[in-house]
Amino acid sequence: MPAEATAGAPAAARLRLAGDRSARARVAMALLGLLLVVSALGALAVGPAMLPPGTVARILLAGPNGQASSLADTVIVWQIRLPRMLLGALVGASLATVGAMMQGLFRNPLADPGLVGVSGGAAFAAVATIVLSGSVLAPFAALFGIWALPVAAFFGGLAATLLIYRIGTRAGRSSMALMLLAGIALGAFAGAGTGFLVFMSDDDQLRTLTFWSLGGLGGATWGKLAAGAPMMVAALLLAPLVARGLNGIVLGEAEAYHLGVDVQRLKRLTIVLVALATGAAVAVSGAIGFVGIVVPHLLRLAIGPDHRALLPASALAGASLLLVADMAARTLVAPAELPIGILTAAIGAPVFLWILLRRRGLADV
């Protein structure tokens, strides 16, 4: 066999593999888009008061002041379920996307805003705002109004992320393992601070904090959506800017540098986007874990590691997952409502263990 043919065989195989993954990514994206539409319609139709999809569609087309159905159905769709559905979709998309970004940045499929302390820092700042807004943080709460909670959570998440980055970086070189361990320690420290604030809270604050810490969309309103959506939407729209750089950094920082990636700029931008999305999501929905681990990891197995496809696919799948989880939370123990954080933990923890076992070669799949 000619030498040229022998040398060209692996290259041809790689091209075929890349082509297969690209076609698979396009199919997956179309299916995920369809799943999101179905999930969104389901989120508007399913609940203690079941509404036929046709009725929901007519109410939406008629507008908030329309007469397509009864006044009660219009109020249910426009004032209760629509802001809740939009908030759930944004939170799910944000958590899954930042999970994919952090896994790419840390080159570790177990990296997640909850595991590396970003969610803990955001939660600590949000709890401090809830507990202390009537005393030492009163000027801050008065200055930012309805934005106080997401702004505080953003700066809490940003401070945690920057501290982790500072600890793990020396002489311009970052140790991802050290950053991961520092994030775990910082998350535990933030958890201790949050626990102390809970201990200081009164009965009303304690009840609010208990349900908030379990995660949920029960308090979704147009005002809460307006407070958190701009930060999450901005992070989602800017996420594609880091996709190509994350593809390079997966090979290693030196390799990414030789490919023309400004590694330090990529890290800074990724950190800001992670803090932006995580802070806003934690502020409006509480602590909802495992979405950032499970969704990107499963998608990476299905469509490959290319972040140009992985990031938007994670956004679509994360939004659908949280909408389905919210429907289950509203119906499983009706008329009561189960916190979403319990459901995502029940689904995510076994998957997390499977990832650990798979990495140790103890599972075949």
Short mmCIF file of C-alpha atoms in Angstrom, two decimals:
data_model
loop_
_atom_site.label_atom_id
_atom_site.label_comp_id
_atom_site.label_asym_id
_atom_site.label_seq_id
_atom_site.Cartn_x
_atom_site.Cartn_y
_atom_site.Cartn_z
CA MET A 1 0.00 0.00 0.00
CA PRO A 2 1.40 3.44 -0.88
CA ALA A 3 2.79 5.44 2.05
CA GLU A 4 0.55 8.44 1.25
CA ALA A 5 -2.54 6.26 1.49
CA THR A 6 -1.40 4.77 4.81
CA ALA A 7 -0.73 8.23 6.30
CA GLY A 8 -4.01 9.59 4.98
CA ALA A 9 -6.16 6.88 6.53
CA PRO A 10 -6.23 8.28 10.12
CA ALA A 11 -6.89 11.80 8.81
CA ALA A 12 -9.80 10.52 6.73
CA ALA A 13 -11.15 8.68 9.77
CA ARG A 14 -10.94 11.85 11.86
CA LEU A 15 -12.75 13.83 9.16
CA ARG A 16 -15.52 11.20 9.00
CA LEU A 17 -15.81 11.25 12.80
CA ALA A 18 -16.03 15.06 12.83
CA GLY A 19 -18.65 14.93 10.09
CA ASP A 20 -20.68 12.32 12.00
CA ARG A 21 -20.55 14.41 15.18
CA SER A 22 -21.56 17.56 13.31
CA ALA A 23 -24.58 15.81 11.75
CA ARG A 24 -25.45 14.28 15.14
CA ALA A 25 -25.21 17.73 16.77
CA ARG A 26 -27.60 19.24 14.20
CA VAL A 27 -30.14 16.45 14.74
CA ALA A 28 -29.77 16.72 18.53
CA MET A 29 -30.25 20.50 18.38
CA ALA A 30 -33.46 20.14 16.36
CA LEU A 31 -34.82 17.48 18.76
CA LEU A 32 -33.89 19.56 21.80
CA GLY A 33 -35.60 22.61 20.30
CA LEU A 34 -38.76 20.56 19.76
CA LEU A 35 -38.51 19.18 23.31
CA LEU A 36 -38.26 22.71 24.71
CA VAL A 37 -41.39 23.83 22.83
CA VAL A 38 -43.34 20.80 24.10
CA SER A 39 -42.03 21.32 27.65
CA ALA A 40 -42.97 25.00 27.58
CA LEU A 41 -46.53 24.23 26.42
CA GLY A 42 -46.75 21.52 29.07
CA ALA A 43 -45.58 23.93 31.77
CA LEU A 44 -48.42 26.30 30.78
CA ALA A 45 -51.07 23.57 30.61
CA VAL A 46 -50.20 21.27 33.55
CA GLY A 47 -50.95 22.14 37.15
CA PRO A 48 -53.66 21.94 39.80
CA ALA A 49 -56.00 23.42 37.15
CA MET A 50 -55.40 21.48 33.92
CA LEU A 51 -55.83 23.50 30.73
CA PRO A 52 -56.04 21.99 27.22
CA PRO A 53 -53.12 23.03 24.98
CA GLY A 54 -55.57 24.61 22.51
CA THR A 55 -56.99 26.83 25.26
CA VAL A 56 -53.48 27.85 26.31
CA ALA A 57 -52.61 28.76 22.73
CA ARG A 58 -55.78 30.87 22.32
CA ILE A 59 -55.11 32.70 25.61
CA LEU A 60 -51.55 33.48 24.57
CA LEU A 61 -52.63 34.73 21.14
CA ALA A 62 -55.40 36.89 22.65
CA GLY A 63 -52.98 38.65 25.00
CA PRO A 64 -53.24 39.35 28.75
CA ASN A 65 -56.44 41.39 28.33
CA GLY A 66 -58.07 39.15 25.74
CA GLN A 67 -61.35 37.21 26.05
CA ALA A 68 -60.27 33.85 24.58
CA SER A 69 -61.32 31.99 27.71
CA SER A 70 -62.56 32.65 31.23
CA LEU A 71 -60.95 35.36 33.35
CA ALA A 72 -59.61 32.70 35.75
CA ASP A 73 -57.85 30.78 32.94
CA THR A 74 -56.36 34.02 31.57
CA VAL A 75 -55.01 34.94 35.00
CA ILE A 76 -53.58 31.44 35.48
CA VAL A 77 -51.73 31.54 32.16
CA TRP A 78 -50.55 35.16 32.07
CA GLN A 79 -49.97 35.97 35.73
CA ILE A 80 -48.94 32.62 37.22
CA ARG A 81 -47.66 30.06 34.72
CA LEU A 82 -46.08 32.18 31.98
CA PRO A 83 -43.58 34.04 34.23
CA ARG A 84 -42.88 30.76 36.03
CA MET A 85 -42.25 28.94 32.75
CA LEU A 86 -39.94 31.68 31.44
CA LEU A 87 -38.05 31.84 34.74
CA GLY A 88 -37.65 28.06 34.87
CA ALA A 89 -36.41 27.91 31.28
CA LEU A 90 -33.86 30.66 31.90
CA VAL A 91 -32.61 29.14 35.16
CA GLY A 92 -32.27 25.67 33.62
CA ALA A 93 -30.54 27.03 30.51
CA SER A 94 -28.16 29.13 32.63
CA LEU A 95 -27.19 26.36 35.05
CA ALA A 96 -26.57 23.83 32.26
CA THR A 97 -24.60 26.29 30.12
CA VAL A 98 -22.31 27.47 32.93
CA GLY A 99 -21.81 23.81 33.89
CA ALA A 100 -20.57 23.09 30.37
CA MET A 101 -18.35 26.18 30.47
CA MET A 102 -16.79 25.26 33.82
CA GLN A 103 -16.22 21.65 32.76
CA GLY A 104 -14.41 22.95 29.69
CA LEU A 105 -12.39 25.51 31.64
CA PHE A 106 -11.42 23.06 34.41
CA ARG A 107 -11.04 20.17 31.95
CA ASN A 108 -13.03 18.10 34.40
CA PRO A 109 -16.54 16.65 33.83
CA LEU A 110 -17.28 16.96 37.56
CA ALA A 111 -16.84 20.76 37.65
CA ASP A 112 -20.05 22.59 38.38
CA PRO A 113 -20.92 25.96 39.99
CA GLY A 114 -22.28 24.08 43.00
CA LEU A 115 -19.20 21.92 43.48
CA VAL A 116 -16.56 24.62 43.04
CA GLY A 117 -18.12 27.13 45.40
CA VAL A 118 -19.64 29.65 42.99
CA SER A 119 -23.21 28.76 43.97
CA GLY A 120 -22.17 28.77 47.64
CA GLY A 121 -20.77 32.29 47.38
CA ALA A 122 -23.88 33.50 45.55
CA ALA A 123 -26.15 31.81 48.09
CA PHE A 124 -24.26 33.34 51.03
CA ALA A 125 -24.66 36.84 49.56
CA ALA A 126 -28.34 36.24 48.78
CA VAL A 127 -29.07 34.94 52.29
CA ALA A 128 -27.19 37.89 53.82
CA THR A 129 -29.40 40.23 51.79
CA ILE A 130 -32.57 38.47 52.98
CA VAL A 131 -31.56 38.40 56.66
CA LEU A 132 -29.76 41.76 56.96
CA SER A 133 -31.77 43.94 54.54
CA GLY A 134 -33.60 45.43 57.53
CA SER A 135 -30.42 46.36 59.41
CA VAL A 136 -26.84 46.73 58.19
CA LEU A 137 -27.69 46.10 54.51
CA ALA A 138 -30.71 48.43 54.49
CA PRO A 139 -28.91 51.11 52.37
CA PHE A 140 -27.92 48.43 49.81
CA ALA A 141 -31.49 47.07 49.66
CA ALA A 142 -32.92 50.58 49.29
CA LEU A 143 -30.44 51.47 46.55
CA PHE A 144 -31.10 48.44 44.32
CA GLY A 145 -34.76 47.67 45.21
CA ILE A 146 -35.97 44.50 43.47
CA TRP A 147 -32.49 44.10 41.97
CA ALA A 148 -30.84 43.81 45.41
CA LEU A 149 -30.99 40.01 45.60
CA PRO A 150 -29.63 39.18 42.10
CA VAL A 151 -27.01 41.93 42.35
CA ALA A 152 -25.82 40.63 45.72
CA ALA A 153 -25.80 37.04 44.45
CA PHE A 154 -23.84 38.09 41.35
CA PHE A 155 -21.14 39.80 43.42
CA GLY A 156 -21.10 36.87 45.86
CA GLY A 157 -20.57 34.41 43.01
CA LEU A 158 -18.03 36.70 41.33
CA ALA A 159 -16.05 37.15 44.57
CA ALA A 160 -15.99 33.39 45.13
CA THR A 161 -14.89 32.73 41.55
CA LEU A 162 -12.15 35.37 41.61
CA LEU A 163 -10.86 34.07 44.96
CA ILE A 164 -10.74 30.51 43.60
CA TYR A 165 -8.96 31.76 40.48
CA ARG A 166 -6.45 33.76 42.58
CA ILE A 167 -5.67 30.81 44.83
CA GLY A 168 -5.18 28.47 41.89
CA THR A 169 -3.02 30.82 39.80
CA ARG A 170 0.69 31.52 40.29
CA ALA A 171 3.02 33.36 37.94
CA GLY A 172 0.31 33.46 35.29
CA ARG A 173 -0.22 29.68 35.28
CA SER A 174 -3.36 28.10 36.68
CA SER A 175 -3.62 24.76 38.44
CA MET A 176 -7.08 23.42 37.71
CA ALA A 177 -6.82 20.75 40.42
CA LEU A 178 -5.92 23.39 43.02
CA MET A 179 -8.76 25.62 41.84
CA LEU A 180 -11.18 22.71 42.16
CA LEU A 181 -10.04 21.90 45.71
CA ALA A 182 -10.08 25.58 46.68
CA GLY A 183 -13.61 25.85 45.33
CA ILE A 184 -14.77 22.90 47.43
CA ALA A 185 -13.22 24.45 50.56
CA LEU A 186 -14.69 27.87 49.79
CA GLY A 187 -18.10 26.32 49.19
CA ALA A 188 -17.95 24.67 52.61
CA PHE A 189 -16.91 27.99 54.22
CA ALA A 190 -19.77 29.83 52.47
CA GLY A 191 -22.11 27.10 53.70
CA ALA A 192 -20.97 27.73 57.26
CA GLY A 193 -21.59 31.46 56.86
CA THR A 194 -25.03 30.78 55.39
CA GLY A 195 -25.81 28.50 58.32
CA PHE A 196 -24.81 31.23 60.78
CA LEU A 197 -27.12 33.74 59.06
CA VAL A 198 -29.95 31.21 59.15
CA PHE A 199 -29.29 30.79 62.89
CA MET A 200 -29.63 34.58 63.31
CA SER A 201 -32.87 34.86 61.31
CA ASP A 202 -36.33 35.29 62.84
CA ASP A 203 -39.21 32.86 62.28
CA ASP A 204 -40.50 34.48 59.09
CA GLN A 205 -37.02 34.73 57.58
CA LEU A 206 -36.28 31.16 58.63
CA ARG A 207 -39.33 29.85 56.78
CA THR A 208 -38.41 31.86 53.67
CA LEU A 209 -34.79 30.67 53.79
CA THR A 210 -35.75 27.03 54.33
CA PHE A 211 -37.87 26.86 51.18
CA TRP A 212 -35.43 29.05 49.23
CA SER A 213 -32.50 26.77 50.10
CA LEU A 214 -34.40 23.74 48.71
CA GLY A 215 -34.79 25.48 45.35
CA GLY A 216 -38.02 26.18 43.52
CA LEU A 217 -39.99 28.45 41.24
CA GLY A 218 -43.02 28.87 43.49
CA GLY A 219 -42.50 32.60 43.97
CA ALA A 220 -42.11 33.36 40.25
CA THR A 221 -43.60 36.72 39.24
CA TRP A 222 -43.04 39.13 36.38
CA GLY A 223 -41.08 41.32 38.82
CA LYS A 224 -38.76 38.48 39.84
CA LEU A 225 -38.33 37.54 36.17
CA ALA A 226 -37.44 41.15 35.32
CA ALA A 227 -34.89 41.21 38.16
CA GLY A 228 -33.03 38.05 37.15
CA ALA A 229 -33.60 37.66 33.40
CA PRO A 230 -31.26 40.40 32.08
CA MET A 231 -28.20 38.87 33.77
CA MET A 232 -29.03 35.31 32.66
CA VAL A 233 -29.92 36.36 29.10
CA ALA A 234 -26.70 38.39 28.82
CA ALA A 235 -24.61 35.41 29.95
CA LEU A 236 -26.39 33.05 27.53
CA LEU A 237 -25.98 35.43 24.59
CA LEU A 238 -22.26 35.96 25.32
CA ALA A 239 -21.49 32.27 25.99
CA PRO A 240 -20.72 31.45 22.29
CA LEU A 241 -17.80 33.92 22.49
CA VAL A 242 -15.85 31.47 24.66
CA ALA A 243 -16.81 28.28 22.79
CA ARG A 244 -13.86 28.20 20.40
CA GLY A 245 -11.40 29.09 23.18
CA LEU A 246 -12.75 26.34 25.41
CA ASN A 247 -12.23 23.87 22.55
CA GLY A 248 -8.57 24.91 22.56
CA ILE A 249 -8.08 24.88 26.32
CA VAL A 250 -9.41 21.32 26.55
CA LEU A 251 -6.13 20.30 24.86
CA GLY A 252 -4.10 22.16 27.52
CA GLU A 253 -3.21 25.79 28.16
CA ALA A 254 0.07 25.66 26.22
CA GLU A 255 -1.63 24.02 23.24
CA ALA A 256 -4.46 26.57 23.37
CA TYR A 257 -1.90 29.40 23.40
CA HIS A 258 -0.17 27.99 20.31
CA LEU A 259 -3.57 27.76 18.62
CA GLY A 260 -3.97 31.51 19.09
CA VAL A 261 -6.23 31.50 22.15
CA ASP A 262 -5.71 34.35 24.64
CA VAL A 263 -5.93 32.00 27.61
CA GLN A 264 -6.01 34.57 30.39
CA ARG A 265 -8.66 36.68 28.63
CA LEU A 266 -10.70 33.51 28.04
CA LYS A 267 -10.52 32.61 31.74
CA ARG A 268 -11.57 36.10 32.86
CA LEU A 269 -14.52 36.25 30.46
CA THR A 270 -15.66 32.74 31.38
CA ILE A 271 -15.47 33.54 35.11
CA VAL A 272 -17.56 36.69 34.71
CA LEU A 273 -20.20 34.87 32.63
CA VAL A 274 -20.36 31.99 35.13
CA ALA A 275 -20.76 34.41 38.04
CA LEU A 276 -23.38 36.43 36.13
CA ALA A 277 -25.60 33.47 35.26
CA THR A 278 -25.10 31.56 38.51
CA GLY A 279 -25.69 34.58 40.72
CA ALA A 280 -28.94 35.51 38.99
CA ALA A 281 -30.18 31.89 38.90
CA VAL A 282 -29.43 31.31 42.58
CA ALA A 283 -31.05 34.61 43.56
CA VAL A 284 -34.39 33.92 41.84
CA SER A 285 -34.70 30.15 42.35
CA GLY A 286 -32.51 29.15 45.29
CA ALA A 287 -30.03 26.32 45.18
CA ILE A 288 -30.90 23.86 42.39
CA GLY A 289 -28.11 21.35 42.09
CA PHE A 290 -26.80 18.81 39.58
CA VAL A 291 -28.34 20.42 36.44
CA GLY A 292 -24.89 21.82 35.61
CA ILE A 293 -23.26 18.39 35.87
CA VAL A 294 -25.81 16.01 34.40
CA VAL A 295 -26.92 17.89 31.29
CA PRO A 296 -23.51 18.81 29.77
CA HIS A 297 -22.00 15.43 30.59
CA LEU A 298 -24.77 13.44 28.91
CA LEU A 299 -24.77 15.76 25.90
CA ARG A 300 -21.00 15.47 25.58
CA LEU A 301 -21.41 11.70 25.28
CA ALA A 302 -24.11 12.15 22.63
CA ILE A 303 -22.78 14.95 20.40
CA GLY A 304 -19.09 15.22 21.29
CA PRO A 305 -16.99 17.82 23.10
CA ASP A 306 -17.22 20.71 20.59
CA HIS A 307 -18.36 23.65 22.73
CA ARG A 308 -19.80 25.45 19.69
CA ALA A 309 -22.57 22.81 19.74
CA LEU A 310 -22.34 21.78 23.39
CA LEU A 311 -23.17 25.22 24.85
CA PRO A 312 -26.43 25.86 22.93
CA ALA A 313 -27.45 22.21 23.28
CA SER A 314 -26.90 22.45 27.05
CA ALA A 315 -29.06 25.59 27.18
CA LEU A 316 -31.93 23.85 25.37
CA ALA A 317 -31.67 20.62 27.38
CA GLY A 318 -31.25 22.43 30.72
CA ALA A 319 -34.32 24.57 30.08
CA SER A 320 -36.39 21.50 29.15
CA LEU A 321 -35.16 19.51 32.15
CA LEU A 322 -36.11 22.21 34.63
CA LEU A 323 -39.54 22.73 33.04
CA VAL A 324 -40.25 18.99 33.26
CA ALA A 325 -38.98 18.90 36.85
CA ASP A 326 -41.20 21.88 37.72
CA MET A 327 -44.25 20.13 36.23
CA ALA A 328 -43.45 17.07 38.36
CA ALA A 329 -42.95 19.25 41.44
CA ARG A 330 -46.40 20.80 40.98
CA THR A 331 -48.28 17.56 40.36
CA LEU A 332 -46.61 14.70 42.29
CA VAL A 333 -47.87 15.79 45.73
CA ALA A 334 -50.69 18.15 44.66
CA PRO A 335 -52.16 20.31 46.08
CA ALA A 336 -48.80 20.79 47.85
CA GLU A 337 -45.66 21.59 45.85
CA LEU A 338 -42.36 19.73 46.04
CA PRO A 339 -39.17 21.86 45.94
CA ILE A 340 -37.41 21.34 42.60
CA GLY A 341 -34.03 21.02 44.31
CA ILE A 342 -35.20 17.72 45.83
CA LEU A 343 -36.11 16.32 42.40
CA THR A 344 -32.91 17.44 40.66
CA ALA A 345 -30.84 16.00 43.51
CA ALA A 346 -32.76 12.71 43.33
CA ILE A 347 -32.02 12.51 39.58
CA GLY A 348 -28.57 14.08 39.60
CA ALA A 349 -26.92 12.28 42.52
CA PRO A 350 -27.13 8.78 40.94
CA VAL A 351 -25.85 10.19 37.64
CA PHE A 352 -23.00 11.91 39.51
CA LEU A 353 -22.06 8.59 41.13
CA TRP A 354 -22.24 6.90 37.72
CA ILE A 355 -19.81 9.51 36.35
CA LEU A 356 -17.41 8.79 39.23
CA LEU A 357 -17.64 5.04 38.70
CA ARG A 358 -17.22 5.42 34.96
CA ARG A 359 -14.06 7.49 35.47
CA ARG A 360 -12.67 4.70 37.66
CA GLY A 361 -13.58 2.08 35.09
CA LEU A 362 -16.15 0.42 37.35
CA ALA A 363 -19.05 0.92 34.96
CA ASP A 364 -19.22 -0.15 31.35
CA VAL A 365 -21.51 2.55 29.92
#
